[in-house]
PDB file of C-alpha atoms and ligand atoms in Angstrom:
ATOM      1  CA  MET A   1     120.457  84.672  72.396  1.00 45.00           C
ATOM      2  CA  THR A   2     116.853  83.738  73.251  1.00 47.00           C
ATOM      3  CA  GLU A   3     115.837  84.872  76.718  1.00 50.00           C
ATOM      4  CA  ASN A   4     114.433  82.263  79.032  1.00 53.00           C
ATOM      5  CA  VAL A   5     111.437  83.776  80.772  1.00 46.00           C
ATOM      6  CA  ASN A   6     111.752  81.338  83.683  1.00 56.00           C
ATOM      7  CA  GLY A   7     115.157  82.656  84.672  1.00 66.00           C
ATOM      8  CA  GLY A   8     116.990  79.447  83.832  1.00 91.00           C
ATOM      9  CA  LEU A   9     119.224  78.696  80.881  1.00 97.00           C
ATOM     10  CA  THR A  10     118.245  79.448  77.295  1.00 97.00           C
ATOM     11  CA  LYS A  11     118.088  76.710  74.673  1.00 97.00           C
ATOM     12  CA  GLU A  12     121.378  77.999  73.214  1.00 97.00           C
ATOM     13  CA  GLN A  13     123.050  77.806  76.618  1.00 98.00           C
ATOM     14  CA  LEU A  14     121.682  74.322  77.245  1.00 97.00           C
ATOM     15  CA  ASP A  15     122.883  73.192  73.817  1.00 97.00           C
ATOM     16  CA  PHE A  16     126.337  74.635  74.491  1.00 98.00           C
ATOM     17  CA  TYR A  17     126.526  72.907  77.865  1.00 97.00           C
ATOM     18  CA  GLU A  18     125.361  69.603  76.396  1.00 96.00           C
ATOM     19  CA  ARG A  19     127.890  69.813  73.588  1.00 97.00           C
ATOM     20  CA  GLU A  20     130.930  71.356  75.311  1.00 97.00           C
ATOM     21  CA  GLY A  21     130.420  70.152  78.872  1.00 96.00           C
ATOM     22  CA  TYR A  22     130.733  73.539  80.524  1.00 98.00           C
ATOM     23  CA  LEU A  23     129.093  76.935  80.431  1.00 98.00           C
ATOM     24  CA  VAL A  24     130.190  80.422  81.440  1.00 98.00           C
ATOM     25  CA  LEU A  25     127.518  82.762  82.785  1.00 98.00           C
ATOM     26  CA  PRO A  26     129.081  86.230  82.901  1.00 98.00           C
ATOM     27  CA  SER A  27     127.952  88.460  85.788  1.00 98.00           C
ATOM     28  CA  LEU A  28     125.336  86.013  87.054  1.00 98.00           C
ATOM     29  CA  LEU A  29     125.437  87.621  90.501  1.00 98.00           C
ATOM     30  CA  THR A  30     125.546  91.300  91.374  1.00 98.00           C
ATOM     31  CA  PRO A  31     128.126  92.794  93.768  1.00 98.00           C
ATOM     32  CA  GLU A  32     125.300  93.083  96.339  1.00 98.00           C
ATOM     33  CA  GLU A  33     124.571  89.370  96.029  1.00 98.00           C
ATOM     34  CA  LEU A  34     128.241  88.588  96.704  1.00 98.00           C
ATOM     35  CA  GLU A  35     128.309  90.658  99.902  1.00 98.00           C
ATOM     36  CA  PRO A  36     127.158  87.902 102.319  1.00 98.00           C
ATOM     37  CA  THR A  37     129.826  85.570 100.892  1.00 98.00           C
ATOM     38  CA  LYS A  38     132.484  88.228 101.356  1.00 98.00           C
ATOM     39  CA  GLU A  39     131.245  88.726 104.899  1.00 98.00           C
ATOM     40  CA  ALA A  40     131.726  85.005 105.578  1.00 98.00           C
ATOM     41  CA  MET A  41     135.229  85.141 104.119  1.00 98.00           C
ATOM     42  CA  ASN A  42     136.101  88.307 106.043  1.00 98.00           C
ATOM     43  CA  ALA A  43     134.949  86.719 109.302  1.00 97.00           C
ATOM     44  CA  LYS A  44     137.426  83.874 108.783  1.00 98.00           C
ATOM     45  CA  VAL A  45     140.223  86.228 107.741  1.00 98.00           C
ATOM     46  CA  SER A  46     139.720  88.290 110.916  1.00 98.00           C
ATOM     47  CA  MET A  47     139.798  85.131 113.014  1.00 97.00           C
ATOM     48  CA  ILE A  48     143.068  84.091 111.345  1.00 98.00           C
ATOM     49  CA  ALA A  49     144.509  87.583 111.898  1.00 98.00           C
ATOM     50  CA  ASP A  50     143.682  87.271 115.602  1.00 98.00           C
ATOM     51  CA  HIS A  51     145.498  83.917 115.782  1.00 97.00           C
ATOM     52  CA  LEU A  52     148.560  85.220 113.953  1.00 98.00           C
ATOM     53  CA  LEU A  53     148.708  88.251 116.232  1.00 98.00           C
ATOM     54  CA  LYS A  54     148.361  86.066 119.312  1.00 97.00           C
ATOM     55  CA  ASP A  55     151.131  83.761 118.063  1.00 97.00           C
ATOM     56  CA  GLY A  56     153.361  86.760 117.404  1.00 97.00           C
ATOM     57  CA  LEU A  57     153.595  85.966 113.679  1.00 97.00           C
ATOM     58  CA  ILE A  58     152.275  89.367 112.611  1.00 97.00           C
ATOM     59  CA  ASP A  59     152.094  92.666 114.432  1.00 96.00           C
ATOM     60  CA  ASP A  60     149.487  94.266 112.191  1.00 94.00           C
ATOM     61  CA  PRO A  61     146.073  92.714 111.379  1.00 95.00           C
ATOM     62  CA  PHE A  62     145.991  94.637 108.059  1.00 96.00           C
ATOM     63  CA  ILE A  63     142.450  95.630 108.909  1.00 96.00           C
ATOM     64  CA  ASP A  64     142.365  98.517 106.445  1.00 96.00           C
ATOM     65  CA  ARG A  65     143.454  96.438 103.457  1.00 97.00           C
ATOM     66  CA  PRO A  66     140.962  95.745 100.651  1.00 97.00           C
ATOM     67  CA  PHE A  67     139.179  92.393 100.496  1.00 97.00           C
ATOM     68  CA  GLU A  68     141.271  91.146  97.576  1.00 97.00           C
ATOM     69  CA  LYS A  69     144.574  91.935  99.337  1.00 97.00           C
ATOM     70  CA  ARG A  70     144.245  91.486 103.100  1.00 98.00           C
ATOM     71  CA  LEU A  71     144.815  87.721 103.464  1.00 98.00           C
ATOM     72  CA  ALA A  72     147.747  87.804 101.006  1.00 97.00           C
ATOM     73  CA  GLU A  73     149.398  90.629 102.938  1.00 97.00           C
ATOM     74  CA  MET A  74     148.900  88.869 106.268  1.00 97.00           C
ATOM     75  CA  PHE A  75     150.918  85.907 104.960  1.00 97.00           C
ATOM     76  CA  LYS A  76     153.383  87.829 102.794  1.00 96.00           C
ATOM     77  CA  ASP A  77     156.313  87.241 105.155  1.00 96.00           C
ATOM     78  CA  LEU A  78     155.126  83.902 106.548  1.00 96.00           C
ATOM     79  CA  THR A  79     155.596  80.367 105.269  1.00 94.00           C
ATOM     80  CA  GLU A  80     153.365  78.104 103.237  1.00 92.00           C
ATOM     81  CA  GLU A  81     153.016  75.899 106.337  1.00 93.00           C
ATOM     82  CA  ASP A  82     151.796  78.884 108.358  1.00 96.00           C
ATOM     83  CA  PHE A  83     149.057  79.390 105.770  1.00 95.00           C
ATOM     84  CA  LEU A  84     148.120  75.729 105.358  1.00 93.00           C
ATOM     85  CA  LYS A  85     147.432  75.397 109.089  1.00 94.00           C
ATOM     86  CA  TYR A  86     144.116  77.024 108.191  1.00 95.00           C
ATOM     87  CA  GLY A  87     143.492  74.688 105.241  1.00 92.00           C
ATOM     88  CA  ARG A  88     143.895  75.138 101.511  1.00 91.00           C
ATOM     89  CA  SER A  89     140.131  75.407 101.194  1.00 92.00           C
ATOM     90  CA  TRP A  90     137.446  76.129 103.748  1.00 95.00           C
ATOM     91  CA  ARG A  91     133.989  74.740 104.366  1.00 95.00           C
ATOM     92  CA  ASP A  92     132.625  76.963 107.121  1.00 95.00           C
ATOM     93  CA  ARG A  93     128.967  76.947 108.119  1.00 95.00           C
ATOM     94  CA  HIS A  94     128.516  80.677 107.903  1.00 97.00           C
ATOM     95  CA  PRO A  95     125.107  82.120 106.922  1.00 98.00           C
ATOM     96  CA  GLY A  96     126.753  83.913 103.986  1.00 98.00           C
ATOM     97  CA  TYR A  97     127.489  80.590 102.295  1.00 98.00           C
ATOM     98  CA  PHE A  98     123.955  79.310 102.845  1.00 98.00           C
ATOM     99  CA  GLN A  99     122.619  82.491 101.280  1.00 98.00           C
ATOM    100  CA  LEU A 100     124.843  81.953  98.246  1.00 98.00           C
ATOM    101  CA  MET A 101     123.990  78.259  97.875  1.00 98.00           C
ATOM    102  CA  SER A 102     120.288  79.135  98.079  1.00 98.00           C
ATOM    103  CA  ASN A 103     120.482  82.015  95.604  1.00 98.00           C
ATOM    104  CA  PRO A 104     117.459  81.654  93.270  1.00 98.00           C
ATOM    105  CA  LYS A 105     119.482  82.656  90.208  1.00 98.00           C
ATOM    106  CA  ILE A 106     121.916  79.811  90.821  1.00 98.00           C
ATOM    107  CA  LEU A 107     119.079  77.382  91.536  1.00 98.00           C
ATOM    108  CA  ASP A 108     117.265  78.436  88.333  1.00 98.00           C
ATOM    109  CA  VAL A 109     120.386  77.559  86.343  1.00 98.00           C
ATOM    110  CA  VAL A 110     120.753  74.229  88.125  1.00 97.00           C
ATOM    111  CA  GLU A 111     117.045  73.485  87.662  1.00 97.00           C
ATOM    112  CA  SER A 112     117.481  73.897  83.907  1.00 97.00           C
ATOM    113  CA  LEU A 113     120.037  71.094  84.043  1.00 96.00           C
ATOM    114  CA  ILE A 114     118.710  68.603  86.588  1.00 95.00           C
ATOM    115  CA  GLY A 115     115.094  69.541  87.316  1.00 95.00           C
ATOM    116  CA  GLY A 116     113.352  71.096  90.277  1.00 96.00           C
ATOM    117  CA  GLU A 117     114.305  68.662  93.078  1.00 96.00           C
ATOM    118  CA  ILE A 118     117.700  70.042  94.021  1.00 96.00           C
ATOM    119  CA  PHE A 119     120.044  68.826  96.731  1.00 96.00           C
ATOM    120  CA  SER A 120     122.916  71.111  97.644  1.00 97.00           C
ATOM    121  CA  SER A 121     125.948  68.888  98.144  1.00 95.00           C
ATOM    122  CA  PRO A 122     127.980  68.872 101.359  1.00 94.00           C
ATOM    123  CA  VAL A 123     131.006  69.387  99.086  1.00 95.00           C
ATOM    124  CA  TYR A 124     131.372  73.148  98.758  1.00 96.00           C
ATOM    125  CA  ASN A 125     134.660  74.983  99.048  1.00 96.00           C
ATOM    126  CA  THR A 126     135.861  78.464  99.667  1.00 97.00           C
ATOM    127  CA  ARG A 127     139.242  78.858  97.992  1.00 96.00           C
ATOM    128  CA  PRO A 128     141.519  81.559  99.354  1.00 97.00           C
ATOM    129  CA  LYS A 129     144.200  81.157  96.698  1.00 96.00           C
ATOM    130  CA  ILE A 130     147.108  83.334  97.817  1.00 96.00           C
ATOM    131  CA  PRO A 131     150.471  83.883  96.075  1.00 95.00           C
ATOM    132  CA  LYS A 132     153.341  81.444  96.680  1.00 88.00           C
ATOM    133  CA  VAL A 133     151.217  78.635  98.134  1.00 89.00           C
ATOM    134  CA  ALA A 134     151.523  75.616  95.862  1.00 83.00           C
ATOM    135  CA  ALA A 135     148.298  74.095  97.166  1.00 83.00           C
ATOM    136  CA  GLY A 136     146.375  76.936  95.544  1.00 87.00           C
ATOM    137  CA  ALA A 137     146.961  75.500  92.088  1.00 90.00           C
ATOM    138  CA  VAL A 138     144.857  72.449  91.328  1.00 92.00           C
ATOM    139  CA  PRO A 139     146.085  69.773  88.863  1.00 93.00           C
ATOM    140  CA  TRP A 140     143.958  68.328  86.053  1.00 95.00           C
ATOM    141  CA  HIS A 141     141.285  66.145  87.612  1.00 95.00           C
ATOM    142  CA  GLN A 142     137.666  65.042  87.549  1.00 96.00           C
ATOM    143  CA  ASP A 143     135.671  65.937  90.656  1.00 95.00           C
ATOM    144  CA  LYS A 144     134.216  62.430  90.596  1.00 94.00           C
ATOM    145  CA  SER A 145     137.629  61.145  91.762  1.00 92.00           C
ATOM    146  CA  TYR A 146     136.684  62.532  95.180  1.00 92.00           C
ATOM    147  CA  TRP A 147     133.498  60.401  95.367  1.00 91.00           C
ATOM    148  CA  PRO A 148     134.271  57.439  93.090  1.00 90.00           C
ATOM    149  CA  GLY A 149     131.783  55.091  94.717  1.00 86.00           C
ATOM    150  CA  ALA A 150     128.845  57.467  95.045  1.00 87.00           C
ATOM    151  CA  ASN A 151     125.681  56.840  93.107  1.00 81.00           C
ATOM    152  CA  ALA A 152     125.471  60.442  92.025  1.00 74.00           C
ATOM    153  CA  ASN A 153     125.365  61.332  88.379  1.00 77.00           C
ATOM    154  CA  PRO A 154     125.754  64.065  87.508  1.00 86.00           C
ATOM    155  CA  VAL A 155     126.973  66.309  90.275  1.00 95.00           C
ATOM    156  CA  ILE A 156     126.971  69.841  88.915  1.00 97.00           C
ATOM    157  CA  THR A 157     129.643  72.303  90.014  1.00 98.00           C
ATOM    158  CA  VAL A 158     128.862  76.008  90.033  1.00 98.00           C
ATOM    159  CA  TRP A 159     132.210  77.789  90.339  1.00 98.00           C
ATOM    160  CA  ILE A 160     131.988  81.458  91.297  1.00 98.00           C
ATOM    161  CA  PRO A 161     134.904  83.863  91.663  1.00 98.00           C
ATOM    162  CA  ILE A 162     134.413  86.565  94.292  1.00 98.00           C
ATOM    163  CA  VAL A 163     137.145  88.686  92.680  1.00 98.00           C
ATOM    164  CA  ASP A 164     137.975  88.811  88.982  1.00 98.00           C
ATOM    165  CA  ALA A 165     139.776  85.550  88.096  1.00 98.00           C
ATOM    166  CA  ASN A 166     142.346  85.661  85.326  1.00 98.00           C
ATOM    167  CA  GLU A 167     145.493  83.984  84.067  1.00 97.00           C
ATOM    168  CA  VAL A 168     147.660  85.913  86.510  1.00 97.00           C
ATOM    169  CA  ASN A 169     145.817  84.996  89.702  1.00 97.00           C
ATOM    170  CA  GLY A 170     144.983  81.462  88.556  1.00 97.00           C
ATOM    171  CA  CYS A 171     141.615  81.068  86.860  1.00 98.00           C
ATOM    172  CA  LEU A 172     140.045  77.771  85.778  1.00 98.00           C
ATOM    173  CA  HIS A 173     141.072  75.803  82.680  1.00 98.00           C
ATOM    174  CA  ILE A 174     138.676  73.230  81.253  1.00 98.00           C
ATOM    175  CA  LYS A 175     138.884  70.452  78.685  1.00 97.00           C
ATOM    176  CA  PRO A 176     135.740  70.802  76.579  1.00 96.00           C
ATOM    177  CA  LYS A 177     133.724  67.703  75.680  1.00 95.00           C
ATOM    178  CA  THR A 178     135.186  65.602  78.502  1.00 93.00           C
ATOM    179  CA  HIS A 179     131.923  65.676  80.490  1.00 93.00           C
ATOM    180  CA  ARG A 180     130.759  62.265  79.276  1.00 90.00           C
ATOM    181  CA  LYS A 181     133.996  60.499  80.138  1.00 87.00           C
ATOM    182  CA  ARG A 182     134.063  57.609  82.545  1.00 89.00           C
ATOM    183  CA  LEU A 183     136.047  58.169  85.727  1.00 92.00           C
ATOM    184  CA  LEU A 184     139.710  58.031  84.707  1.00 90.00           C
ATOM    185  CA  GLU A 185     142.334  56.341  86.817  1.00 92.00           C
ATOM    186  CA  TRP A 186     143.705  59.071  89.034  1.00 90.00           C
ATOM    187  CA  HIS A 187     146.646  59.304  91.420  1.00 91.00           C
ATOM    188  CA  HIS A 188     147.467  61.589  94.304  1.00 92.00           C
ATOM    189  CA  GLU A 189     149.586  64.523  93.198  1.00 86.00           C
ATOM    190  CA  GLU A 190     153.068  64.185  94.732  1.00 78.00           C
ATOM    191  CA  LEU A 191     155.212  67.060  93.495  1.00 72.00           C
ATOM    192  CA  THR A 192     153.849  69.806  95.726  1.00 72.00           C
ATOM    193  CA  GLY A 193     152.625  67.586  98.541  1.00 72.00           C
ATOM    194  CA  THR A 194     149.016  68.720  98.174  1.00 80.00           C
ATOM    195  CA  GLY A 195     147.676  65.183  97.739  1.00 82.00           C
ATOM    196  CA  TYR A 196     145.074  66.448  95.257  1.00 91.00           C
ATOM    197  CA  THR A 197     143.698  63.776  92.922  1.00 91.00           C
ATOM    198  CA  ALA A 198     145.384  64.241  89.552  1.00 90.00           C
ATOM    199  CA  LEU A 199     145.567  62.875  86.023  1.00 91.00           C
ATOM    200  CA  ARG A 200     148.689  62.262  83.987  1.00 90.00           C
ATOM    201  CA  GLU A 201     149.515  64.159  80.806  1.00 89.00           C
ATOM    202  CA  ASN A 202     148.783  61.126  78.631  1.00 91.00           C
ATOM    203  CA  GLN A 203     145.240  60.898  80.045  1.00 92.00           C
ATOM    204  CA  LEU A 204     144.224  64.391  78.972  1.00 91.00           C
ATOM    205  CA  GLY A 205     143.440  63.667  75.337  1.00 87.00           C
ATOM    206  CA  ASN A 206     144.086  65.903  72.349  1.00 87.00           C
ATOM    207  CA  THR A 207     141.311  68.460  72.817  1.00 86.00           C
ATOM    208  CA  PRO A 208     142.880  71.871  73.474  1.00 92.00           C
ATOM    209  CA  SER A 209     141.917  73.203  76.869  1.00 96.00           C
ATOM    210  CA  VAL A 210     140.135  76.511  77.271  1.00 98.00           C
ATOM    211  CA  VAL A 211     141.251  79.166  79.723  1.00 98.00           C
ATOM    212  CA  LEU A 212     138.312  80.783  81.474  1.00 98.00           C
ATOM    213  CA  PRO A 213     139.047  84.240  82.873  1.00 98.00           C
ATOM    214  CA  VAL A 214     135.822  85.582  84.402  1.00 98.00           C
ATOM    215  CA  THR A 215     134.764  88.594  86.411  1.00 98.00           C
ATOM    216  CA  ALA A 216     133.598  88.461  90.031  1.00 98.00           C
ATOM    217  CA  GLY A 217     130.064  87.088  90.301  1.00 98.00           C
ATOM    218  CA  SER A 218     130.214  85.192  87.025  1.00 98.00           C
ATOM    219  CA  ALA A 219     129.650  81.436  87.150  1.00 98.00           C
ATOM    220  CA  ILE A 220     131.275  78.492  85.414  1.00 98.00           C
ATOM    221  CA  ILE A 221     129.144  75.359  85.313  1.00 98.00           C
ATOM    222  CA  PHE A 222     130.499  71.866  84.679  1.00 98.00           C
ATOM    223  CA  ASN A 223     129.868  68.321  85.845  1.00 96.00           C
ATOM    224  CA  ASP A 224     131.936  65.890  87.873  1.00 95.00           C
ATOM    225  CA  ARG A 225     133.406  64.085  84.833  1.00 95.00           C
ATOM    226  CA  CYS A 226     134.656  67.241  83.131  1.00 96.00           C
ATOM    227  CA  LEU A 227     138.469  67.659  83.260  1.00 96.00           C
ATOM    228  CA  HIS A 228     139.563  70.935  84.814  1.00 97.00           C
ATOM    229  CA  MET A 229     142.473  72.551  86.654  1.00 96.00           C
ATOM    230  CA  SER A 230     143.699  75.906  87.871  1.00 96.00           C
ATOM    231  CA  THR A 231     147.120  77.542  87.747  1.00 95.00           C
ATOM    232  CA  PRO A 232     149.141  79.174  90.551  1.00 94.00           C
ATOM    233  CA  ASN A 233     148.418  82.670  91.742  1.00 96.00           C
ATOM    234  CA  ARG A 234     151.157  84.948  90.376  1.00 96.00           C
ATOM    235  CA  SER A 235     149.426  88.171  91.425  1.00 97.00           C
ATOM    236  CA  GLU A 236     149.796  90.011  94.716  1.00 96.00           C
ATOM    237  CA  GLY A 237     146.203  89.531  95.747  1.00 97.00           C
ATOM    238  CA  VAL A 238     143.898  86.690  96.714  1.00 98.00           C
ATOM    239  CA  ARG A 239     141.976  84.740  94.106  1.00 98.00           C
ATOM    240  CA  TRP A 240     138.838  84.224  96.119  1.00 98.00           C
ATOM    241  CA  SER A 241     136.309  81.732  94.767  1.00 98.00           C
ATOM    242  CA  VAL A 242     133.667  79.290  95.896  1.00 98.00           C
ATOM    243  CA  ASP A 243     132.734  76.041  94.242  1.00 98.00           C
ATOM    244  CA  LEU A 244     129.217  74.825  94.997  1.00 98.00           C
ATOM    245  CA  ARG A 245     127.746  71.486  93.998  1.00 97.00           C
ATOM    246  CA  TYR A 246     124.224  70.331  93.281  1.00 97.00           C
ATOM    247  CA  GLN A 247     122.589  67.049  92.347  1.00 95.00           C
ATOM    248  CA  PRO A 248     119.077  65.613  92.040  1.00 95.00           C
ATOM    249  CA  THR A 249     117.570  64.630  95.407  1.00 94.00           C
ATOM    250  CA  ASP A 250     117.191  60.959  94.519  1.00 92.00           C
ATOM    251  CA  GLN A 251     120.936  60.357  94.490  1.00 92.00           C
ATOM    252  CA  ASP A 252     123.564  59.550  97.080  1.00 91.00           C
ATOM    253  CA  PRO A 253     123.711  62.451  99.595  1.00 90.00           C
ATOM    254  CA  MET A 254     127.363  61.513 100.276  1.00 91.00           C
ATOM    255  CA  LEU A 255     127.084  61.557 104.037  1.00 89.00           C
ATOM    256  CA  ASN A 256     130.766  60.700 104.317  1.00 89.00           C
ATOM    257  CA  GLN A 257     131.473  64.181 102.902  1.00 90.00           C
ATOM    258  CA  GLY A 258     129.249  66.051 105.379  1.00 92.00           C
ATOM    259  CA  VAL A 259     125.638  67.199 105.486  1.00 93.00           C
ATOM    260  CA  GLY A 260     124.056  68.879 102.480  1.00 95.00           C
ATOM    261  CA  PHE A 261     120.535  70.274 102.275  1.00 96.00           C
ATOM    262  CA  LEU A 262     117.388  70.436 100.199  1.00 96.00           C
ATOM    263  CA  ALA A 263     117.840  73.677  98.282  1.00 97.00           C
ATOM    264  CA  ARG A 264     114.720  73.603  96.092  1.00 97.00           C
ATOM    265  CA  SER A 265     111.762  71.293  95.744  1.00 96.00           C
ATOM    266  CA  ARG A 266     108.933  71.931  93.311  1.00 96.00           C
ATOM    267  CA  LYS A 267     107.111  68.914  94.773  1.00 95.00           C
ATOM    268  CA  HIS A 268     107.652  69.676  98.471  1.00 94.00           C
ATOM    269  CA  PRO A 269     108.528  73.372  98.798  1.00 96.00           C
ATOM    270  CA  ASP A 270     107.654  73.227 102.498  1.00 94.00           C
ATOM    271  CA  ARG A 271     110.586  70.885 103.092  1.00 95.00           C
ATOM    272  CA  VAL A 272     113.274  73.167 101.695  1.00 96.00           C
ATOM    273  CA  ALA A 273     115.955  73.767 104.338  1.00 96.00           C
ATOM    274  CA  THR A 274     116.031  77.014 106.257  1.00 97.00           C
ATOM    275  CA  LEU A 275     119.222  78.643 107.475  1.00 97.00           C
ATOM    276  CA  GLU A 276     118.510  77.185 110.912  1.00 96.00           C
ATOM    277  CA  ASP A 277     118.176  73.655 109.450  1.00 96.00           C
ATOM    278  CA  TRP A 278     121.482  74.064 107.648  1.00 96.00           C
ATOM    279  CA  LEU A 279     123.315  75.506 110.636  1.00 96.00           C
ATOM    280  CA  ALA A 280     122.025  72.622 112.772  1.00 95.00           C
ATOM    281  CA  LYS A 281     122.986  70.101 110.017  1.00 93.00           C
ATOM    282  CA  ARG A 282     119.462  68.646 110.151  1.00 89.00           C
ATOM    283  CA  PRO A 283     119.620  65.379 108.235  1.00 77.00           C
ATOM    284  CA  GLU A 284     115.934  65.400 107.271  1.00 73.00           C
ATOM    285  CA  HIS A 285     116.849  68.101 104.792  1.00 70.00           C
ATOM    286  CA  GLU A 286     119.424  66.023 103.004  1.00 61.00           C
ATOM    287  CA  GLU A 287     117.153  64.144 100.694  1.00 55.00           C
ATOM    288  CA  VAL A 288     113.476  64.018  99.926  1.00 47.00           C
ATOM    289  CA  PRO A 289     111.956  60.827  98.570  1.00 47.00           C
ATOM    290  CA  SER A 290     110.133  61.643  95.348  1.00 47.00           C
TER     291      SER A 290
HETATM  292  O1  AKG B   1     139.136  76.883  92.236  1.00 89.95           O
HETATM  293  C1  AKG B   1     140.070  76.246  91.767  1.00 89.95           C
HETATM  294  O2  AKG B   1     141.173  76.734  91.603  1.00 89.95           O
HETATM  295  C2  AKG B   1     139.885  74.815  91.404  1.00 89.95           C
HETATM  296  C3  AKG B   1     138.455  74.406  91.523  1.00 89.95           C
HETATM  297  C4  AKG B   1     138.228  72.962  91.324  1.00 89.95           C
HETATM  298  O3  AKG B   1     139.065  72.200  90.981  1.00 89.95           O
HETATM  299  C5  AKG B   1     136.874  72.480  91.563  1.00 89.95           C
HETATM  300  O4  AKG B   1     135.980  73.271  91.863  1.00 89.95           O
HETATM  301  O5  AKG B   1     136.673  71.262  91.460  1.00 89.95           O
END
């Protein structure tokens, strides 16, 4: 594979993405680069442990358990409802997430796809997928179903597992070549009560799906038309992941979803958001007129 001296995607990778609608970048981030994200996740897990202790639901905060086990063990003897009180996915404004969203390696990849004026979407999720919680599994959908009216095309998802993701703990599945589809008519999933947007079997087409097991720190890139899903976690640990989203700055910043930030600007590097801007949700860093 030809190396790209600028750090972004190679021609082969770009061709694959264009053709198949997704791309796997094995080991994009080092364990050191994942540390701040883990710190953000650990901070939330410790807060939840404190609540559960206070409510008398656990008598041990499982403080000595490894990162990939602690949250699962805290909820092992509790109910799905106990877990979902804290949300099926999290969007905390912790510096660790800003550091990840601003990682130059990720931005180089995104720049290869959409150019050097990059807006980091307010829609980013931490997914603490634990065993036995139905809301951890995500039905077939297009991300665009969550912002059907937005003038944003394409929104690029960068999906990063913080532990190895595989078929046992519920990795991503993707339908190749669906990235140019229009937005399909979706419904709210009813079986498990998650309310996720979902597609019916007869809308999925004949293309076989691909299962994408990847190691921690790898990245899976796809756009908001590409059909994807993930299966339940049948392991004993947590399938930790984050999904980040980026789009060109001249598109809808989707204020109804929250406040994003200017992650990279080749034209106006001085306007790129700092951690302080992001923590303060400063709107002037949402979009830069070109
Ligand atoms: O992480 C998952 O299990 C599902 C992710 C997903 O559906 C998304 O990022 O849009």
